[in-house]
XYZ file of N, CA, C and O in Angstrom:
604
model
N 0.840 -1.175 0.000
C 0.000 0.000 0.000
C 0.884 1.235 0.000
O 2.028 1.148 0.446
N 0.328 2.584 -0.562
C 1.342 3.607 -0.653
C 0.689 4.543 0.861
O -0.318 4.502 1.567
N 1.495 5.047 0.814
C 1.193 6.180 1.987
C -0.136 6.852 1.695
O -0.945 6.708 2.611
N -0.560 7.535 0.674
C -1.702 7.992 0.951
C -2.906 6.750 1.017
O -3.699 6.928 1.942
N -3.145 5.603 0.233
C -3.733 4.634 0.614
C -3.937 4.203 2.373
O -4.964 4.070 3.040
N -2.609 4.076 2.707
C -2.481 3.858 3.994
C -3.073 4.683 4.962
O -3.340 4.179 6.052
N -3.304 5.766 4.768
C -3.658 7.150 5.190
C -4.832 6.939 4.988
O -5.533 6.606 5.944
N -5.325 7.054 3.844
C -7.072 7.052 3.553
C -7.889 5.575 4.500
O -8.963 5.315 5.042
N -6.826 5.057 4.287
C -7.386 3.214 5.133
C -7.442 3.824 6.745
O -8.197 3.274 7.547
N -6.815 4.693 7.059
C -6.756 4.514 9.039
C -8.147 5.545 9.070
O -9.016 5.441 9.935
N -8.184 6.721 7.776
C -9.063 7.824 7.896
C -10.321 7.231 8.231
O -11.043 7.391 9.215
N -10.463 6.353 6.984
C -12.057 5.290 6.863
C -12.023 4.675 8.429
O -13.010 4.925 9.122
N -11.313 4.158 8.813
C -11.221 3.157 9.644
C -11.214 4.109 10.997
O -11.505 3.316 11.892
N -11.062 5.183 11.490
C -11.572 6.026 12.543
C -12.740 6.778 11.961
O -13.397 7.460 12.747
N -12.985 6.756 11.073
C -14.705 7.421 10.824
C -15.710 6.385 11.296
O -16.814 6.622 11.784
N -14.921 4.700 10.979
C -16.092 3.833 11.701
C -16.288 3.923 12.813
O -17.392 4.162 13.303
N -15.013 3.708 13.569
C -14.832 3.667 15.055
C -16.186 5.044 15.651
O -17.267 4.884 16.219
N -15.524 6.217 15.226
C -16.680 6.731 15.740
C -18.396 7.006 15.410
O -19.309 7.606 15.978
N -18.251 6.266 14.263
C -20.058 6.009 14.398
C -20.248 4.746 14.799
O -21.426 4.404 14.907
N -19.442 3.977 15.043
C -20.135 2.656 15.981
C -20.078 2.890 17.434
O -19.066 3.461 17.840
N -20.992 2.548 18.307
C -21.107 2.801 19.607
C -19.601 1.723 20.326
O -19.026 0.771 19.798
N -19.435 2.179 21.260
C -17.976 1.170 21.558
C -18.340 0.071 22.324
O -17.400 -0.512 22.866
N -19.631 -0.435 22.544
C -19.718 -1.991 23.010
C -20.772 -2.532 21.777
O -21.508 -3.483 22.043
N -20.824 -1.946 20.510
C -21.706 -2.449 19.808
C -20.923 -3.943 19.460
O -19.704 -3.967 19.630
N -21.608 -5.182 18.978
C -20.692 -6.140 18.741
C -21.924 -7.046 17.554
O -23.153 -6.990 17.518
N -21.587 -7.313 17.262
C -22.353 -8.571 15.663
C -22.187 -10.007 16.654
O -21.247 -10.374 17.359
N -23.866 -10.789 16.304
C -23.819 -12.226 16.976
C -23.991 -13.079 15.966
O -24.488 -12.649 14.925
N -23.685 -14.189 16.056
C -23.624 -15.115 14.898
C -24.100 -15.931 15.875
O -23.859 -15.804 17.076
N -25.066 -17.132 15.151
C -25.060 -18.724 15.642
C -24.810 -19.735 14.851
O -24.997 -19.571 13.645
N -24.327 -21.023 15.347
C -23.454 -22.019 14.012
C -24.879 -22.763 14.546
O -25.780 -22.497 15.341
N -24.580 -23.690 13.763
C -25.580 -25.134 14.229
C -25.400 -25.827 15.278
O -26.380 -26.400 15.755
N -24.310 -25.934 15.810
C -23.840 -26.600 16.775
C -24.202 -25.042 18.139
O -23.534 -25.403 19.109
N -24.629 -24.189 18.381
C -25.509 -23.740 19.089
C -24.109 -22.730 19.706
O -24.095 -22.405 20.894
N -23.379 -22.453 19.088
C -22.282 -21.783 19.349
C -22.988 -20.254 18.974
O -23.760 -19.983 18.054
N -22.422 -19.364 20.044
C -22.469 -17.776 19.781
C -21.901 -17.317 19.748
O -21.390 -17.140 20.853
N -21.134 -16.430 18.409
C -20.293 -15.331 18.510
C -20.647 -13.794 18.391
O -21.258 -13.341 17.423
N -20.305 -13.193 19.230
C -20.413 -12.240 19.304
C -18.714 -10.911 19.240
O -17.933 -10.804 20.186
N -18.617 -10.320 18.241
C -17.346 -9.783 18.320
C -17.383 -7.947 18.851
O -18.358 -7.252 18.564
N -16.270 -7.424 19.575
C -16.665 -5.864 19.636
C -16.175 -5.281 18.396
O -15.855 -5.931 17.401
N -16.133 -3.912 18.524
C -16.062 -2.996 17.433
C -14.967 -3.003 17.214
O -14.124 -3.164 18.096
N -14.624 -2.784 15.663
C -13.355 -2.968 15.307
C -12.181 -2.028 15.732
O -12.543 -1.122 16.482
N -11.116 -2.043 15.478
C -10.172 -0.897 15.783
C -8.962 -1.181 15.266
O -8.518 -2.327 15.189
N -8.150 0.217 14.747
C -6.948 -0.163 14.041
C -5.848 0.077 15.172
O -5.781 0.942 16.045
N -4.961 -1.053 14.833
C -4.184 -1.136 15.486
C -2.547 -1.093 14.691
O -2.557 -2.113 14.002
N -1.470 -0.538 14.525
C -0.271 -1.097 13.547
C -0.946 -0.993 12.185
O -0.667 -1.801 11.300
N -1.739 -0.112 12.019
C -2.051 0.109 10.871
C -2.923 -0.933 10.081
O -3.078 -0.874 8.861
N -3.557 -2.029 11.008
C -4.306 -2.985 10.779
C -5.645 -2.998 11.072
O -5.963 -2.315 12.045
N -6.811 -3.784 10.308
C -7.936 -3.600 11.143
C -8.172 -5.034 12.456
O -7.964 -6.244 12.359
N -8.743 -4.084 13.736
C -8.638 -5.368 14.649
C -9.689 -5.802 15.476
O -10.326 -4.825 15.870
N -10.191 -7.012 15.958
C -11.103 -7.088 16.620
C -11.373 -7.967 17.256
O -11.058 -9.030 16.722
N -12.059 -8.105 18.660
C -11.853 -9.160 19.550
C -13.186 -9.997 19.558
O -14.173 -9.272 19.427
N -13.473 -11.371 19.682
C -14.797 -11.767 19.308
C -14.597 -12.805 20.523
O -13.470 -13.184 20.844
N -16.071 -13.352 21.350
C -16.158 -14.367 21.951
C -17.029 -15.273 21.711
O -18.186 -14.858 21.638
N -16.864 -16.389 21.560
C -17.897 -17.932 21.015
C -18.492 -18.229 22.415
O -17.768 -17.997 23.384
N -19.559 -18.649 22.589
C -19.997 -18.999 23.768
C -20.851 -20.662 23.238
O -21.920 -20.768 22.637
N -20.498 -21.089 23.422
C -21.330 -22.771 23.287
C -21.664 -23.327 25.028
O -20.859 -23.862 25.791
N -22.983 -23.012 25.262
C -23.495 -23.047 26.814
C -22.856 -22.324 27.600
O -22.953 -21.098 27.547
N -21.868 -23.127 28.717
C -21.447 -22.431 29.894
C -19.729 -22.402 29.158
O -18.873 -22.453 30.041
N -19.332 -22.352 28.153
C -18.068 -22.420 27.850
C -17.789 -21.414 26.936
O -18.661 -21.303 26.075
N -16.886 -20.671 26.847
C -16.118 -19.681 26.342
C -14.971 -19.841 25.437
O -14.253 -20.809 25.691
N -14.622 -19.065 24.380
C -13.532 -19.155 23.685
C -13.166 -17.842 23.033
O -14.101 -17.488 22.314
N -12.170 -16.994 23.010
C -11.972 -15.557 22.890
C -11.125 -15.823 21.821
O -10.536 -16.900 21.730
N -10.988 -14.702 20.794
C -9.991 -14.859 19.634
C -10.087 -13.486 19.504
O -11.091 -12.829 19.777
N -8.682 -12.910 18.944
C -8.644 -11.847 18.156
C -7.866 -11.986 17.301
O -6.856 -12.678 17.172
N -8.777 -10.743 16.235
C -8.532 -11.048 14.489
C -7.805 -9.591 14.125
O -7.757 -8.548 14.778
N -7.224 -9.962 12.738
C -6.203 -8.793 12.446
C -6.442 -9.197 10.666
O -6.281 -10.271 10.086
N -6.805 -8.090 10.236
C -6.347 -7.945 8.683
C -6.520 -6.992 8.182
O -6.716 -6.069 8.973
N -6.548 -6.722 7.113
C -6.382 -5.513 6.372
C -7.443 -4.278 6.463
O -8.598 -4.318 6.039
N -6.883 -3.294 7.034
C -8.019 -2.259 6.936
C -8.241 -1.599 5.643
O -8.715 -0.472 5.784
N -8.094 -1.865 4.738
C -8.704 -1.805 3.560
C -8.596 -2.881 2.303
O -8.305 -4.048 2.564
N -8.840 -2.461 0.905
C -8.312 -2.956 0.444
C -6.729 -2.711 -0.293
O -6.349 -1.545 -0.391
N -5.850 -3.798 -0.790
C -4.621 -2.961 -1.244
C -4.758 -1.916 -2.848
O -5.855 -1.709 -3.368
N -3.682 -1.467 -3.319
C -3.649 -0.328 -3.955
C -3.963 -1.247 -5.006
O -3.510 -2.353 -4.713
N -4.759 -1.245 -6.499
C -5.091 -1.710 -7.560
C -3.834 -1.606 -8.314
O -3.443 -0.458 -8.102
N -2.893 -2.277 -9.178
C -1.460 -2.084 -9.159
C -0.472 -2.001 -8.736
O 0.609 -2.104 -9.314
N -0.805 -1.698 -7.089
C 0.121 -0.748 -6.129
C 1.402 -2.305 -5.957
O 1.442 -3.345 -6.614
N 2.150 -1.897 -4.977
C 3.105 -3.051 -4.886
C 2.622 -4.182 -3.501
O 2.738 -3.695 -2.376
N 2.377 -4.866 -3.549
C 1.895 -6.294 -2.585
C 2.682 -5.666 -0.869
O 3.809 -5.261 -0.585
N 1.568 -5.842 -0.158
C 1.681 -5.487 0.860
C 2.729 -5.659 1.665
O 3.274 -6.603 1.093
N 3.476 -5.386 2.698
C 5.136 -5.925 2.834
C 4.672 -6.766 4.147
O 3.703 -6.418 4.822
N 5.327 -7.709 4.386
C 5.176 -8.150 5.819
C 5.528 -7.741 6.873
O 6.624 -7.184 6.929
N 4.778 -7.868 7.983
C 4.685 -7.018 9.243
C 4.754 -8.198 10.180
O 4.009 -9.165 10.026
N 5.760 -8.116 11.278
C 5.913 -8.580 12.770
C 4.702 -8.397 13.485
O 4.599 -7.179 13.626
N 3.782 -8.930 13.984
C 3.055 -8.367 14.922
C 3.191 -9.445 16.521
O 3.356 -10.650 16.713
N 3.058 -8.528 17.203
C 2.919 -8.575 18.922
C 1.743 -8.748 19.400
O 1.113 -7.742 19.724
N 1.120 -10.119 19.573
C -0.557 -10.296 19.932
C -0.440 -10.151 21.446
O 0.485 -10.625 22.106
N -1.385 -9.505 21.897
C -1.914 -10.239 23.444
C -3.343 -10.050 23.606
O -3.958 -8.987 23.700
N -3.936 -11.664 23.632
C -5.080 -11.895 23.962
C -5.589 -11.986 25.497
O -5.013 -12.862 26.142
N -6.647 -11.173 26.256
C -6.957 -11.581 27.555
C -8.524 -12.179 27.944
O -9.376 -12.400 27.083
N -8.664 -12.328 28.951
C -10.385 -12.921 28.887
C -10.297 -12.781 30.488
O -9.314 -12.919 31.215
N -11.617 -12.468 30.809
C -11.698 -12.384 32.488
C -13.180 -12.310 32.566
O -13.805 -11.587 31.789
N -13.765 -13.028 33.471
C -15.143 -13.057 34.094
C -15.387 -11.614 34.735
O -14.309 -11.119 35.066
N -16.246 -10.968 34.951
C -16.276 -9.485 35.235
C -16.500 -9.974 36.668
O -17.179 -10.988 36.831
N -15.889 -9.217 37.903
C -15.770 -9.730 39.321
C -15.236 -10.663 39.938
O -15.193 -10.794 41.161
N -14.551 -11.763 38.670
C -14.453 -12.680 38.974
C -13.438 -13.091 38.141
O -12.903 -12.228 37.444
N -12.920 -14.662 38.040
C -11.845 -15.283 37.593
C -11.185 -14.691 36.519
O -11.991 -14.137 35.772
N -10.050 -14.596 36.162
C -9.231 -14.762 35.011
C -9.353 -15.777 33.998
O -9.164 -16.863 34.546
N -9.619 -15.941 32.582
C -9.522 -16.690 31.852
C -8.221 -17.199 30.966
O -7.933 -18.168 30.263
N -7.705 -16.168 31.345
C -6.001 -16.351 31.038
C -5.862 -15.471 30.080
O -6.658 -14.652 29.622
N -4.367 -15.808 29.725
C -4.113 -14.766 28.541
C -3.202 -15.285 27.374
O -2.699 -16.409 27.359
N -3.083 -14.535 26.603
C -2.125 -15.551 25.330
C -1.220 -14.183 25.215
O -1.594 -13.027 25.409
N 0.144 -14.683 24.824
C 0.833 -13.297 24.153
C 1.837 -14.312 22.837
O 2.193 -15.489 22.892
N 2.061 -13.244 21.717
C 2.488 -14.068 20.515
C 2.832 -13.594 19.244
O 2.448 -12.439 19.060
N 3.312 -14.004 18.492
C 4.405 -12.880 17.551
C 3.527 -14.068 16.222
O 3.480 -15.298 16.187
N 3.130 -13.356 15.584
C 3.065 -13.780 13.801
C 3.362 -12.754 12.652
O 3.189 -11.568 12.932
N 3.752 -13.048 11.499
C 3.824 -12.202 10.313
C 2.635 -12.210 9.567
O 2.106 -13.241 9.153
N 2.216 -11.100 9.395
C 1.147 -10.849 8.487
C 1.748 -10.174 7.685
O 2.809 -9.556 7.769
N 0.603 -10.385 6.412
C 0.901 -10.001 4.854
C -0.479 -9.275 4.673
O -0.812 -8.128 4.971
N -1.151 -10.266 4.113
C -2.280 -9.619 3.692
C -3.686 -10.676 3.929
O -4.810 -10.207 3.753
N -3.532 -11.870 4.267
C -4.641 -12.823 5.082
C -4.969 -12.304 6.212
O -4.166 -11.672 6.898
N -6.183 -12.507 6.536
C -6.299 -12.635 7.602
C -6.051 -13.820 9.019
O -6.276 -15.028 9.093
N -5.629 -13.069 9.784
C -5.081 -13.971 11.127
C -5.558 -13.970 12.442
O -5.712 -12.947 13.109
N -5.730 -14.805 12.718
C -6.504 -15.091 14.334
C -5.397 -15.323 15.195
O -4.299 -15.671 14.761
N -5.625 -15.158 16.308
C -4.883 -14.877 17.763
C -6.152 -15.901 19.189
O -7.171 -15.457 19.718
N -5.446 -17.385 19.395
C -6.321 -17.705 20.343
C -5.913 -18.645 21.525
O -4.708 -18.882 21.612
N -6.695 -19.179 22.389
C -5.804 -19.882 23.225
C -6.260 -18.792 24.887
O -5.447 -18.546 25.778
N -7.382 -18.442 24.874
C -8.128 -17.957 25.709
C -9.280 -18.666 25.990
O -9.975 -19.010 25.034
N -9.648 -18.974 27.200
C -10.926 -19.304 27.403
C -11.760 -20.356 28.713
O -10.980 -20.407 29.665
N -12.503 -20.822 28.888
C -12.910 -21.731 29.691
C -14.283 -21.540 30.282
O -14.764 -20.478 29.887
N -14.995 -22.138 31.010
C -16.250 -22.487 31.681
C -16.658 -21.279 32.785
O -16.085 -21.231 33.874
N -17.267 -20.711 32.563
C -17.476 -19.664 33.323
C -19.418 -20.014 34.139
O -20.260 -20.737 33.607
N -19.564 -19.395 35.203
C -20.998 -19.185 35.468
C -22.115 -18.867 34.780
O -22.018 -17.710 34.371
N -23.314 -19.468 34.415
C -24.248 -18.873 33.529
C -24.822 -17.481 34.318
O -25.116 -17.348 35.506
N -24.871 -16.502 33.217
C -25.414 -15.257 33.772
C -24.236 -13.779 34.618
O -24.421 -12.879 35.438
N -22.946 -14.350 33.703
C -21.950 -13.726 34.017
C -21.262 -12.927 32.659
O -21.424 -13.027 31.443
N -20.539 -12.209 33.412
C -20.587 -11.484 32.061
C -18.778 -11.780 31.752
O -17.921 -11.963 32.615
N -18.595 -11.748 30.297
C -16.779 -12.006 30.056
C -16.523 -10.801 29.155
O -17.143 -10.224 28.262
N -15.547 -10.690 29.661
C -14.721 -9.386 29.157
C -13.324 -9.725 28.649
O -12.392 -10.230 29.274
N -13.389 -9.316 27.319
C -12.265 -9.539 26.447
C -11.273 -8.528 25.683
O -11.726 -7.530 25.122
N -10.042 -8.799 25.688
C -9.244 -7.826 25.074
C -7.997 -8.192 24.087
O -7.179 -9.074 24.345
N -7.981 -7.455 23.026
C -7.108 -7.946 22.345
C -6.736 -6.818 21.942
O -7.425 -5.940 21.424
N -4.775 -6.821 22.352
C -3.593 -5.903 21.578
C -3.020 -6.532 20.580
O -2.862 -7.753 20.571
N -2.614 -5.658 19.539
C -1.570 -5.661 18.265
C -0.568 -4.400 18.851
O -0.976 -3.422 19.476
N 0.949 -4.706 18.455
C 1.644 -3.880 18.130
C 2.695 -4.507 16.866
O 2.634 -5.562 16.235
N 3.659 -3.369 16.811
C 4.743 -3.668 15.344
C 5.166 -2.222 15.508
O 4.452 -1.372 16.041
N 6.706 -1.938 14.881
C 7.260 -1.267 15.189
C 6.394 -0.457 14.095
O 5.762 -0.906 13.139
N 6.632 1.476 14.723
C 6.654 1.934 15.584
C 5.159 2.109 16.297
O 4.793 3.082 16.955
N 4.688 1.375 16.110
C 2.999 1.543 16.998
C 3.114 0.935 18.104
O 4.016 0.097 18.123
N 2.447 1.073 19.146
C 2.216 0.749 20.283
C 0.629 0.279 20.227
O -0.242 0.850 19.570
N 0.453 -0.855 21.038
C -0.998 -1.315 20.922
C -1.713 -0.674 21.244
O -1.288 -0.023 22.198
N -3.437 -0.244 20.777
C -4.126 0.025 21.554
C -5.050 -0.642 21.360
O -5.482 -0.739 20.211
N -5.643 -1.308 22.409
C -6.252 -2.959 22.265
C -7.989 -2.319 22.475
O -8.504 -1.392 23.099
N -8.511 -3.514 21.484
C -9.696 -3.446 21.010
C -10.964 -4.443 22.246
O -10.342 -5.244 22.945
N -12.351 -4.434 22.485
C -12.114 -5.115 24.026
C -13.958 -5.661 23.590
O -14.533 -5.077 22.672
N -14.341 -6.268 24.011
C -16.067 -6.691 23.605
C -16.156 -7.263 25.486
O -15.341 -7.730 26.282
N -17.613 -6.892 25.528
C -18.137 -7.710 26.765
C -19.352 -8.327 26.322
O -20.134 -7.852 25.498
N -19.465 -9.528 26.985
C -20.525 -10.415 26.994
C -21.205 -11.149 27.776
O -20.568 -11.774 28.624
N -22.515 -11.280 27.740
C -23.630 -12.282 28.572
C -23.222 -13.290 28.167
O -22.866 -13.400 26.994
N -23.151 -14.622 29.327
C -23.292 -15.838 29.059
C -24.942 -16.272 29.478
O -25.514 -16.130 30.559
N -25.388 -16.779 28.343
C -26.658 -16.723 28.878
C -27.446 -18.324 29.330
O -28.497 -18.645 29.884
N -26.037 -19.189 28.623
C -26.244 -20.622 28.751
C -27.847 -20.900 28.755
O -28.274 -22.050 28.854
């Protein structure tokens, strides 16, 4: 991507941020009775990022995702690869830790998941999730969703 591309991609990508409310989040259900629900996106390292939690009954599973905040330049030169610095967290609100993940992958231009968070929590509790990106010279600023378990 060229600099002004790159530029126009973070512009778009904080015009969303602020018309989406900051606990708004999208729910999905699979067949297997799984719920995802993810928070609002956010760029992070010049990426788009976002933290999502699966809930299948009383069990939990947190991931955060990273890919391209836009699309690349039509001609332009293929995106370069980037170091990134994950840290995934998960915590019961009042209550337990779900642990945390921290972890280095190269991204290009796929998208990539970040996981290895999660576990059995109380029905009727709420989980709170967070996920950082960094890469040189950005510093993370981590993207975060809360959720009902409603088992």
């Amino acid at each position: 991507m060229n600099r002004i591309a790159l530029l126009a991609a973070e512009v778009a990508g904080a015009a969303t941020l602020l018309a989406v409310p900051a606990q708004a989040g999208a729910a999905t259900t699979t067949a297997t009775g799984t719920v995802t629900t993810c928070g609002a996106s956010g760029l992070q390292a010049g990426l788009a990022t976002k933290v999502c939690v699966e809930v299948t009954g009383d069990q939990v599973q947190l991931y955060g995702q990273v890919s391209l905040a836009g699309p690349p330049t039509p001609g332009g030169p293929a995106p370069q690869t980037k170091e990134l610095l994950t840290t995934l967290s998960g915590e019961v609100v009042g209550g337990a830790s779900l642990g945390s993940s921290n972890g280095r992958t190269l991204f290009t231009a796929s998208t990539v998941q970040a996981r290895g968070v999660g576990g059995t929590v109380p029905c009727g509790s709420t989980v709170h999730g967070s996920f950082g990106v960094a890469s040189f010279p950005w510093n993370p600023a981590p993207v975060t969703v809360n959720v009902v378990v409603a088992c």
